[in-house]
Coordinates of C-alpha atoms in Angstrom, one line a residue:
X1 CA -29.9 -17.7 -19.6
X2 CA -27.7 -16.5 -16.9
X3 CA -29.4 -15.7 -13.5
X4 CA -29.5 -12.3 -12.5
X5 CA -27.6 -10.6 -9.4
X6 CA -29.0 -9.8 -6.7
X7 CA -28.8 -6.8 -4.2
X8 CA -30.4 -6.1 -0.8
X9 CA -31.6 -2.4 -0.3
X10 CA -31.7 -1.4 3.6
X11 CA -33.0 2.0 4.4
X12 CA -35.9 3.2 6.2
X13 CA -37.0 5.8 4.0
X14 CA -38.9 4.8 1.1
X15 CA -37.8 7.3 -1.9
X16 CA -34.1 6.2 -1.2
X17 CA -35.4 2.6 -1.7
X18 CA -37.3 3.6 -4.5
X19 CA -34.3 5.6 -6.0
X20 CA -31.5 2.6 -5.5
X21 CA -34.2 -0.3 -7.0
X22 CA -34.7 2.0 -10.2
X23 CA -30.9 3.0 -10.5
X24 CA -29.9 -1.0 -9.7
X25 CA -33.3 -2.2 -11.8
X26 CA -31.5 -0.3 -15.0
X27 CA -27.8 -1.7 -14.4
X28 CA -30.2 -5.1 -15.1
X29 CA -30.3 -6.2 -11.2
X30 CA -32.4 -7.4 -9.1
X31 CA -33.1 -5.8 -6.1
X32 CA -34.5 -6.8 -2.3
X33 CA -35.6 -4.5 0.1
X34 CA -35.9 -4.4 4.3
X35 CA -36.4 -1.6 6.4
X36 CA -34.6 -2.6 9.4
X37 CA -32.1 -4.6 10.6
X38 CA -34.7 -7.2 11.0
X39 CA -35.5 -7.1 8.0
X40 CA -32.5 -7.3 6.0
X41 CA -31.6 -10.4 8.0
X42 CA -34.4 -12.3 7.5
X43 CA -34.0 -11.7 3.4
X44 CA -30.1 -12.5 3.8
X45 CA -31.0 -16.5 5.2
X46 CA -33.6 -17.0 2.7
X47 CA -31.9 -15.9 -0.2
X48 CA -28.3 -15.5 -1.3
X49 CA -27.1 -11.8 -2.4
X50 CA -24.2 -10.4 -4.3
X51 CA -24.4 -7.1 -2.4
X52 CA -25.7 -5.4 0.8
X53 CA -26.0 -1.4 0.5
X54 CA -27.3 -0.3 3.9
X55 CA -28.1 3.1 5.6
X56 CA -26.5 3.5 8.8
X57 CA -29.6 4.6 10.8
X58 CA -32.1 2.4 10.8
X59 CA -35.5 2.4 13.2
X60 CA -34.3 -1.5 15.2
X61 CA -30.1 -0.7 15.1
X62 CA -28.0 0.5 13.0
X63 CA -26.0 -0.4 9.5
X64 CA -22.5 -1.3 11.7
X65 CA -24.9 -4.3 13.7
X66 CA -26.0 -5.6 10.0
X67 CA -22.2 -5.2 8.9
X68 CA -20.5 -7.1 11.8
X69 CA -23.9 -9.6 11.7
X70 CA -22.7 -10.0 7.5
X71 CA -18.8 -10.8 8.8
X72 CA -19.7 -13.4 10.5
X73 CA -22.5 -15.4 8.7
X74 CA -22.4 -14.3 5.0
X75 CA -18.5 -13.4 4.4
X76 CA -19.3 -13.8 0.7
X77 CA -21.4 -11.0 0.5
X78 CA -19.6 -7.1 0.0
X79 CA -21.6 -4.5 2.1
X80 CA -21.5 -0.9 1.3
X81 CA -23.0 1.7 4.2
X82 CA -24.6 4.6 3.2
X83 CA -23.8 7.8 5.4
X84 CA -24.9 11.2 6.1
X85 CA -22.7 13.6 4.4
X86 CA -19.6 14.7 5.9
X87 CA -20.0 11.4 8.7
X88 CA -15.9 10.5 8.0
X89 CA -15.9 9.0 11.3
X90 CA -18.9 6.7 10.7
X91 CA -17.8 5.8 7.2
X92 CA -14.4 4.9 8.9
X93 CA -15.7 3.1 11.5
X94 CA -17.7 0.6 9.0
X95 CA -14.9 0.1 7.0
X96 CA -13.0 -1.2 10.1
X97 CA -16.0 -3.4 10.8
X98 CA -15.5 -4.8 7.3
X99 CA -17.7 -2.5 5.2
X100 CA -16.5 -2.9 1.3
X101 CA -17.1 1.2 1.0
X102 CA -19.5 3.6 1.6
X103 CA -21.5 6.2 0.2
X104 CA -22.9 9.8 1.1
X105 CA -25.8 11.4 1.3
X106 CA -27.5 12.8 -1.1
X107 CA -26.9 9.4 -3.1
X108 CA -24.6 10.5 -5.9
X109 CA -25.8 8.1 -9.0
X110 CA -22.6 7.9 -11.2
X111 CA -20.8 7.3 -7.5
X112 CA -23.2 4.2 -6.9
X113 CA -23.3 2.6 -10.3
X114 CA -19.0 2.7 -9.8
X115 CA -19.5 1.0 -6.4
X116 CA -22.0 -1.3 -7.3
X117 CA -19.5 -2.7 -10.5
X118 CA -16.6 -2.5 -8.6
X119 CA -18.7 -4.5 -5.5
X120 CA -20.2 -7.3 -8.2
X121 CA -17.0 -7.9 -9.8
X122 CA -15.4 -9.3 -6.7
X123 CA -17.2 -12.4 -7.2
X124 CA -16.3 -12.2 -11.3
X125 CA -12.7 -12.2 -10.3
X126 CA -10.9 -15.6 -10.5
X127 CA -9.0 -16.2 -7.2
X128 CA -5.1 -15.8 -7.8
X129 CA -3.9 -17.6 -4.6
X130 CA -1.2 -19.0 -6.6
X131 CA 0.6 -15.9 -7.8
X132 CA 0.8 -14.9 -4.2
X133 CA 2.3 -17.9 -3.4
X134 CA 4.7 -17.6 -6.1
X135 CA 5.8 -14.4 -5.3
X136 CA 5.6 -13.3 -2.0
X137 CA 7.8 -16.2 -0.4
X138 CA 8.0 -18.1 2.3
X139 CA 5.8 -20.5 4.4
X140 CA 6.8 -19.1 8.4
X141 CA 3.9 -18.2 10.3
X142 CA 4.5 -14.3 9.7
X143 CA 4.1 -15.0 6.2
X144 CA 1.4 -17.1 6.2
X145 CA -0.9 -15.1 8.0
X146 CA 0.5 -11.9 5.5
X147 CA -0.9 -13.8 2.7
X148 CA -4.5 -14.2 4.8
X149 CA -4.7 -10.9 5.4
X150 CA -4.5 -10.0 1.8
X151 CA -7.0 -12.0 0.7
X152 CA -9.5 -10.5 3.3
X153 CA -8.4 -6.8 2.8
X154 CA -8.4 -7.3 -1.2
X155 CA -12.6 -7.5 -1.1
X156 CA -12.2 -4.0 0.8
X157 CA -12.0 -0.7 -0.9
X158 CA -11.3 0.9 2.7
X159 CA -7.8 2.6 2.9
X160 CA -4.8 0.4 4.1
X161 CA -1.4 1.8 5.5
X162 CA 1.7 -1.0 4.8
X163 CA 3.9 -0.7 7.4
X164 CA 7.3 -2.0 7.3
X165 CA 11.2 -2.1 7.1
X166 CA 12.9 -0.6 3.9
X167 CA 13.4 -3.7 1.3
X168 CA 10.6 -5.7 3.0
X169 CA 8.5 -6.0 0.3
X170 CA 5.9 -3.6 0.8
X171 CA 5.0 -2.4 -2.9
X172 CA 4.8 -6.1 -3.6
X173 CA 1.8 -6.3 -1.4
X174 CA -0.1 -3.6 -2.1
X175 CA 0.3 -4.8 -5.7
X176 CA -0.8 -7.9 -4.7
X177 CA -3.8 -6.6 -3.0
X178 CA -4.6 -4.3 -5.7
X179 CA -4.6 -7.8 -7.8
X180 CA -6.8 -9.6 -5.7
X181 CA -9.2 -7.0 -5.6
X182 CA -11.9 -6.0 -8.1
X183 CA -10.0 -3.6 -9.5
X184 CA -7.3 -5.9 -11.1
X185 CA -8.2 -4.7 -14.6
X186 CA -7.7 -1.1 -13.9
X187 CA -4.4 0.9 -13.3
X188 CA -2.0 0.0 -10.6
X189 CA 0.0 3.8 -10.3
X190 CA 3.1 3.6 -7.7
X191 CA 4.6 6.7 -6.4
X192 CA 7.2 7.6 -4.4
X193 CA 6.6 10.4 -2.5
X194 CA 9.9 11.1 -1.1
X195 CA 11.0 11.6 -5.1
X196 CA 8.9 14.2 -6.4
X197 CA 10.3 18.2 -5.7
X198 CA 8.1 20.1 -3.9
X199 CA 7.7 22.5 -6.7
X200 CA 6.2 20.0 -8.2
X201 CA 3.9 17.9 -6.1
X202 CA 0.9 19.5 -6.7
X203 CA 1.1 18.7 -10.5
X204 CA 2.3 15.6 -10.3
X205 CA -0.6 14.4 -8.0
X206 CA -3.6 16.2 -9.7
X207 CA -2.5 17.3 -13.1
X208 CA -2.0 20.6 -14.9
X209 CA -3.6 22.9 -17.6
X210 CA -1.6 24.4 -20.8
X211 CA 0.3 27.9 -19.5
X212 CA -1.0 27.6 -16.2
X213 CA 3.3 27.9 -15.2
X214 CA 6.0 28.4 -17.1
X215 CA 6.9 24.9 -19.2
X216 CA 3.2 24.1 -18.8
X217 CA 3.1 23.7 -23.0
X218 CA -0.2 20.8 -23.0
X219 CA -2.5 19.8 -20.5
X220 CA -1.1 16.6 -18.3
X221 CA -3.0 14.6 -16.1
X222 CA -1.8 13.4 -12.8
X223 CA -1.2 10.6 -10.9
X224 CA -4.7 10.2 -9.5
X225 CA -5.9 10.5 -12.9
X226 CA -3.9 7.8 -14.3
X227 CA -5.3 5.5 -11.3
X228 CA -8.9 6.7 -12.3
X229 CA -10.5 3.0 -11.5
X230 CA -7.3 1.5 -10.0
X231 CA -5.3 1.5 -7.1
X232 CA -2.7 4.8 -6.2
X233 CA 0.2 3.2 -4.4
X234 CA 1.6 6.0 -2.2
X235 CA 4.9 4.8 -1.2
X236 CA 7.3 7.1 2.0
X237 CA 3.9 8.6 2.3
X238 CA 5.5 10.1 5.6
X239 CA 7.7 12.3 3.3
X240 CA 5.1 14.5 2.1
X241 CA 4.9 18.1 3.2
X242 CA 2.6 19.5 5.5
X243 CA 1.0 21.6 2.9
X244 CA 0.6 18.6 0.3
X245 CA -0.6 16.3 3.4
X246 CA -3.7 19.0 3.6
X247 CA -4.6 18.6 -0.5
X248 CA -3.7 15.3 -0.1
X249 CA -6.7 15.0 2.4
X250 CA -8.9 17.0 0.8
X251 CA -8.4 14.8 -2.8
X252 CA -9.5 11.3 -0.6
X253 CA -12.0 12.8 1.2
X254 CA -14.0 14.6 -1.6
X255 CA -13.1 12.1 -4.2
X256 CA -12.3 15.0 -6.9
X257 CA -9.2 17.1 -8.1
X258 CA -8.5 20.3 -9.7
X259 CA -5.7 20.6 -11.8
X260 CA -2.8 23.0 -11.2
X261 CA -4.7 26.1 -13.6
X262 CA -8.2 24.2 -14.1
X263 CA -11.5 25.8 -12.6
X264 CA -13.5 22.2 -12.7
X265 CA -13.1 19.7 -9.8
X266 CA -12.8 16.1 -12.2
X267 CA -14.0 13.2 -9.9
X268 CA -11.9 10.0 -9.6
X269 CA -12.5 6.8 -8.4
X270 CA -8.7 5.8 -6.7
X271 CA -8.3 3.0 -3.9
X272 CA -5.4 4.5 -2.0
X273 CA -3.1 2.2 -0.5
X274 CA 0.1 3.8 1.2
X275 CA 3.1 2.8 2.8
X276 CA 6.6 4.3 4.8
X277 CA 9.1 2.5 6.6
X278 CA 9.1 5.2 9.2
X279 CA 6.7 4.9 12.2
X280 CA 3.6 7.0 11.2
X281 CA 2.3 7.7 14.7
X282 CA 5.6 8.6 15.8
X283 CA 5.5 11.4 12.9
X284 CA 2.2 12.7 14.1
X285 CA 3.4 13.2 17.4
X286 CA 6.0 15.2 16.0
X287 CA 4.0 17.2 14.3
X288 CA 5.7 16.2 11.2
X289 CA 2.5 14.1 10.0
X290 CA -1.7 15.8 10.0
X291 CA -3.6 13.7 12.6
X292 CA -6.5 14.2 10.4
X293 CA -4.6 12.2 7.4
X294 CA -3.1 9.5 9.0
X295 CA -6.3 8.5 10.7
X296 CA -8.3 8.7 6.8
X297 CA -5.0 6.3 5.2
X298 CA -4.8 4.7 8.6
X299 CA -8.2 2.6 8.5
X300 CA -6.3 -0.7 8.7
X301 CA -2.7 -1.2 9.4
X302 CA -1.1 -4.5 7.7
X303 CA 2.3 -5.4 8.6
X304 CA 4.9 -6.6 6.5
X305 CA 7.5 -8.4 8.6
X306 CA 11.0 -8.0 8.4
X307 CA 13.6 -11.2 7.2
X308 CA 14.8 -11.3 10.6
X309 CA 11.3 -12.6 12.0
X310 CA 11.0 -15.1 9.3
X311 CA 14.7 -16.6 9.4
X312 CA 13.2 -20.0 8.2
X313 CA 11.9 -18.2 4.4
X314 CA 16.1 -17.4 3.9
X315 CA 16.3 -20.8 2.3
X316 CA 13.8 -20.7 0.2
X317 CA 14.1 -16.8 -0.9
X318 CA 17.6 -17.5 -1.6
X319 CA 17.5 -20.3 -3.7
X320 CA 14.8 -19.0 -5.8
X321 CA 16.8 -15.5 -6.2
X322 CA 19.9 -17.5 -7.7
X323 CA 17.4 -19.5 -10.3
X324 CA 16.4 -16.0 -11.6
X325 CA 19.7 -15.2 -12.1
X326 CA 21.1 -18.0 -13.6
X327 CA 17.9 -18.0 -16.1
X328 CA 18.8 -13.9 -16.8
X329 CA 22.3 -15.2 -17.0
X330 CA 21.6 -18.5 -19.2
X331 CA 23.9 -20.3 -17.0
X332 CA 23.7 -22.9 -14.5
X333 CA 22.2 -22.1 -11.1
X334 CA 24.7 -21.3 -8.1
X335 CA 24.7 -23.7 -5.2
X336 CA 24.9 -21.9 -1.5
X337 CA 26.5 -24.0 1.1
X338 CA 25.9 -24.8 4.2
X339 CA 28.6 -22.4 5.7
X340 CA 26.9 -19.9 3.5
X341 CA 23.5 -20.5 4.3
X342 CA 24.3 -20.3 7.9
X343 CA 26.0 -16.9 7.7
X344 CA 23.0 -15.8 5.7
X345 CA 20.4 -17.2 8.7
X346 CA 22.8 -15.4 11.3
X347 CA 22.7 -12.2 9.9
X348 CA 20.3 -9.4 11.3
X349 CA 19.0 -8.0 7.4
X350 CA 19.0 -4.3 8.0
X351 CA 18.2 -4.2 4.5
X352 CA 15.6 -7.2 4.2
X353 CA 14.9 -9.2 1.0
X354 CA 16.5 -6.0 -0.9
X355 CA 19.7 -6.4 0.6
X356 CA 19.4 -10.3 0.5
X357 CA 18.7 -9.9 -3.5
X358 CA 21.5 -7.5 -4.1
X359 CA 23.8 -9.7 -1.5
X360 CA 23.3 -12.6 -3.7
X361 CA 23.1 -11.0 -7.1
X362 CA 27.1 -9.9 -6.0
X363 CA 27.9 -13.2 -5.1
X364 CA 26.7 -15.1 -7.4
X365 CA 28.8 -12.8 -10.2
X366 CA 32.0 -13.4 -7.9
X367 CA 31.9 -17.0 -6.7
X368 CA 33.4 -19.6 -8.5
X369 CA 33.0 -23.4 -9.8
X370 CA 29.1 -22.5 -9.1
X371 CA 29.6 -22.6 -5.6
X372 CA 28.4 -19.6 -3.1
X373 CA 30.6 -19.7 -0.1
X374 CA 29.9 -17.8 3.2
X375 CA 33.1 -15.2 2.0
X376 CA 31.6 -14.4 -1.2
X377 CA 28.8 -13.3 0.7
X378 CA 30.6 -10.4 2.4
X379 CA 28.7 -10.1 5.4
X380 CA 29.3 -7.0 7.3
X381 CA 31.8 -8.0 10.1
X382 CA 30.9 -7.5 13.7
X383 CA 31.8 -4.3 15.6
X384 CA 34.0 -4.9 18.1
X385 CA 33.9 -3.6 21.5
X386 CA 36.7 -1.1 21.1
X387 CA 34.2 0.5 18.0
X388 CA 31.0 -0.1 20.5
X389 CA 32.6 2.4 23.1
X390 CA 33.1 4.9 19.9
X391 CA 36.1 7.2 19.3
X392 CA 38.2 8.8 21.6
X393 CA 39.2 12.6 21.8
X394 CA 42.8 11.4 21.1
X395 CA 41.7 9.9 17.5
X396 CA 39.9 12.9 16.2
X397 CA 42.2 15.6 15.4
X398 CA 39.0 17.8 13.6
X399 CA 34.8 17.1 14.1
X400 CA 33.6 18.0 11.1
X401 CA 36.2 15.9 9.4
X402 CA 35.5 13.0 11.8
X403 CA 31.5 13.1 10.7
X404 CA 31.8 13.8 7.2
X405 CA 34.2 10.4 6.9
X406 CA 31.5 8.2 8.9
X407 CA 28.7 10.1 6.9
X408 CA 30.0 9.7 3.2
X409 CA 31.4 5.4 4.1
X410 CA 27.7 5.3 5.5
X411 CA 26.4 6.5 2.3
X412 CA 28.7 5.0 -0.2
X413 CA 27.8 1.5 2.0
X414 CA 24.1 2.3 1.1
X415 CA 24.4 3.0 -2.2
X416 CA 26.6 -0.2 -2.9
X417 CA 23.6 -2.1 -1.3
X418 CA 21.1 -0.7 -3.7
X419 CA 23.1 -0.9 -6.5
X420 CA 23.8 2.9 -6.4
X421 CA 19.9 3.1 -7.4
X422 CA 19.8 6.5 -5.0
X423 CA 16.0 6.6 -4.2
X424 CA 16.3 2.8 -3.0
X425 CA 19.7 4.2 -0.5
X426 CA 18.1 7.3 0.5
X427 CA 15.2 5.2 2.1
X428 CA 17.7 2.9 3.7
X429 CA 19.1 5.9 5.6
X430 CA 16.1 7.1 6.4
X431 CA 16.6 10.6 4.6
X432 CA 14.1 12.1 2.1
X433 CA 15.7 11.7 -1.3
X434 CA 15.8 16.1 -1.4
X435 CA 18.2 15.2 2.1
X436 CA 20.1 12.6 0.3
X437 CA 20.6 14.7 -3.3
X438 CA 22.2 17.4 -1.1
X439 CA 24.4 15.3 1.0
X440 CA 25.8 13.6 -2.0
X441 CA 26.6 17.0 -3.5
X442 CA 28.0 18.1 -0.4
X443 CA 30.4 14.9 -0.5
X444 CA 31.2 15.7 -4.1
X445 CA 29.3 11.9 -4.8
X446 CA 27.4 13.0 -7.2

């Protein structure tokens, strides 16, 4: 017969420890209770525990001393904080201290038995160690404390902003997180918000009812729906609009939606992960970003670094990009040489592992005899110094002429990188894909 689990109760008042013991005695746990810090840690190093749930004010302390006190001497065990209702900053502050998640005041029951699951199946999930390694490669320092980090942040549910270049790999980790995690068997839902009309945001993110607009023929639900359990991947998060940013807010803090034409909030239980390449803090200072949003998705920054801090991971990426194409191609792998691999170690990566991929995938389809030399790899040639000091008055004969030539070899450039896939080139210019649909219009690119 299997043992078991166990979970320590931590709240001064005795009707909340009455009510969690009889919630958690009918999920078939077993419980332990303390009513101070004291308490709890004398029960913690006599017995082992699958999960902590803790009030933050407690008569000896306070629920962030027994969180920090968990960190250090019982990593293995998840610790949820409960919280008076409407205490953001509290519940923010114990996820930073390592907190799995919190709850609020009143105790909502359906809320805790979710938490309690989602906490007990951390030590269920199998460790997958490997398909990290396999995938996100590379052994450089950067990399190796990247994969660290995502181990730790994977037995969190607290929000986690990506930051990082375009093309350096940050769906990959939140996938990858989202893997790790508890949550593995549940949806992973990506979304690029930089894609999505305005017009149609609000539907896309929480669903719509039949006739509630015009083409509105059958109810549809929306993308936090779909994550319902899982993990909603918000990628160019910074490209929202200020009016969707305040919904936006409102969905993560309340944990509910209404559909576009629905009177009933629905509840949904979504770890949100989101990402941008642009520099978030720089958009709240301009006013282009809510303060109040970035510092809910902002509970823990990871950093995804770009190729050209990791120049000793070209190798290795390289030669495993030209195995998958030779397997897609059912041909004998290409062979870069050492002029080639050279080039590829001098060159600065605007692009990252994108632009390596798509570098190498054009190479390998022109080289010859098997062999990738540092030509086929067309590596942009260095500006001279004539071209650093720009154009003269004397080579322009009209502006607007002038600009829309740079603008459209600028674009076309970008869009040959990412294989005219116009999402992917709109984030390597750093425009908003509504921007970059009416430049190439303008161009006549379309």
């Amino acid at each position: 017969m299997s043992q078991r689990q166990k979970i320590l109760i931590v709240d001064d008042e005795p009707d909340i420890r009455e009510l969690l013991e009889i919630t958690l005695g009918r999920m078939k746990l077993d419980t332990r209770s303390a009513r101070n810090v004291k308490e709890a840690q004398d029960w913690l190093a006599r017995e082992p525990f699958d999960l902590c749930l803790t009030d933050m004010r407690l008569p000896d302390g306070n629920g962030l001393e027994l969180v920090q006190h968990i960190q250090k001497r019982h990593t293995q065990v998840p610790v949820a904080m409960i919280t008076a209702h409407g205490s953001v900053d509290t519940a923010i502050h114990a996820l930073k201290a390592g907190a799995f998640d919190f709850l609020t005041k009143p105790v909502d029951l359906g809320r805790l038995r979710e938490l309690v699951g989602s906490a007990l199946r951390l030590h269920a999930s199998p460790s997958n160690e490997n398909s990290i390694d396999n995938r996100l490669l590379g052994n450089s320092p950067p990399m190796q404390a990247l994969r660290k980090q995502i181990g730790k942040l994977a037995r969190s549910q607290a929000p986690i902003y990506i930051s990082g270049e375009s093309g350096s790999g940050k769906e990959l980790v939140a996938r990858l997180i989202h893997e790790q995690g508890p949550r593995i068997d549940k949806p992973f839902v990506p979304v690029n918000c930089g894609a999505i009309p305005t017009e149609l945001m609000e539907s896309e993110f929480f669903g719509h009812r039949k006739g509630s607009f015009t083409g509105a023929h059958e109810d549809k639900p929306g993308l936090f729906q779909a994550a319902h359990g899982g993990t909603l991947f918000l990628d160019e998060v910074a490209d929202l609009p200020l009016a969707m940013q305040v919904k936006l807010l409102r969905a993560i803090q309340e944990k509910s939606v209404r559909a576009v034409g629905g009177q009933q909030e629905q509840v949904v239980d979504v770890r949100v992960l989101c990402a941008t390449h642009k520099d978030l803090g720089v958009e709240v200072a301009a006013q282009r970003f809510r303060q109040d949003l970035y510092y809910r998705l902002n509970v823990i920054e990871l950093r995804v670094p770009p190729l050209r801090e990791r120049r000793e991971d070209i190798e290795e990426i390289a030669n495993n990009v030209l195995q998958r194409l030779a397997e897609g191609a059912d041909q004998p792998p290409a062979r870069l040489t050492s002029q080639a691999l050279t080039a590829l170690k001098g060159y600065r990566f605007p692009g990252n592992v994108r632009e390596l991929e798509n570098m190498l995938e054009r190479a390998y389809t022109l080289c010859e005899n098997d062999q990738i030399n540092a030509d086929d790899l067309r590596l942009a040639e260095p500006v001279s110094a004539s071209e650093q000091d720009g154009p003269s008055l004397a080579d322009i004969d009209n502006l607007e002429d002038y600009l829309e030539s740079i603008e459209r070899k600028l674009i076309l450039q970008a869009l040959e990188e990412t294989r005219w896939n116009r999402t992917a080139a709109a984030q390597r210019l750093n425009l908003t894909f509504r921007s970059m649909r009416y430049r190439l219009k303008k161009l006549g690119l379309e």
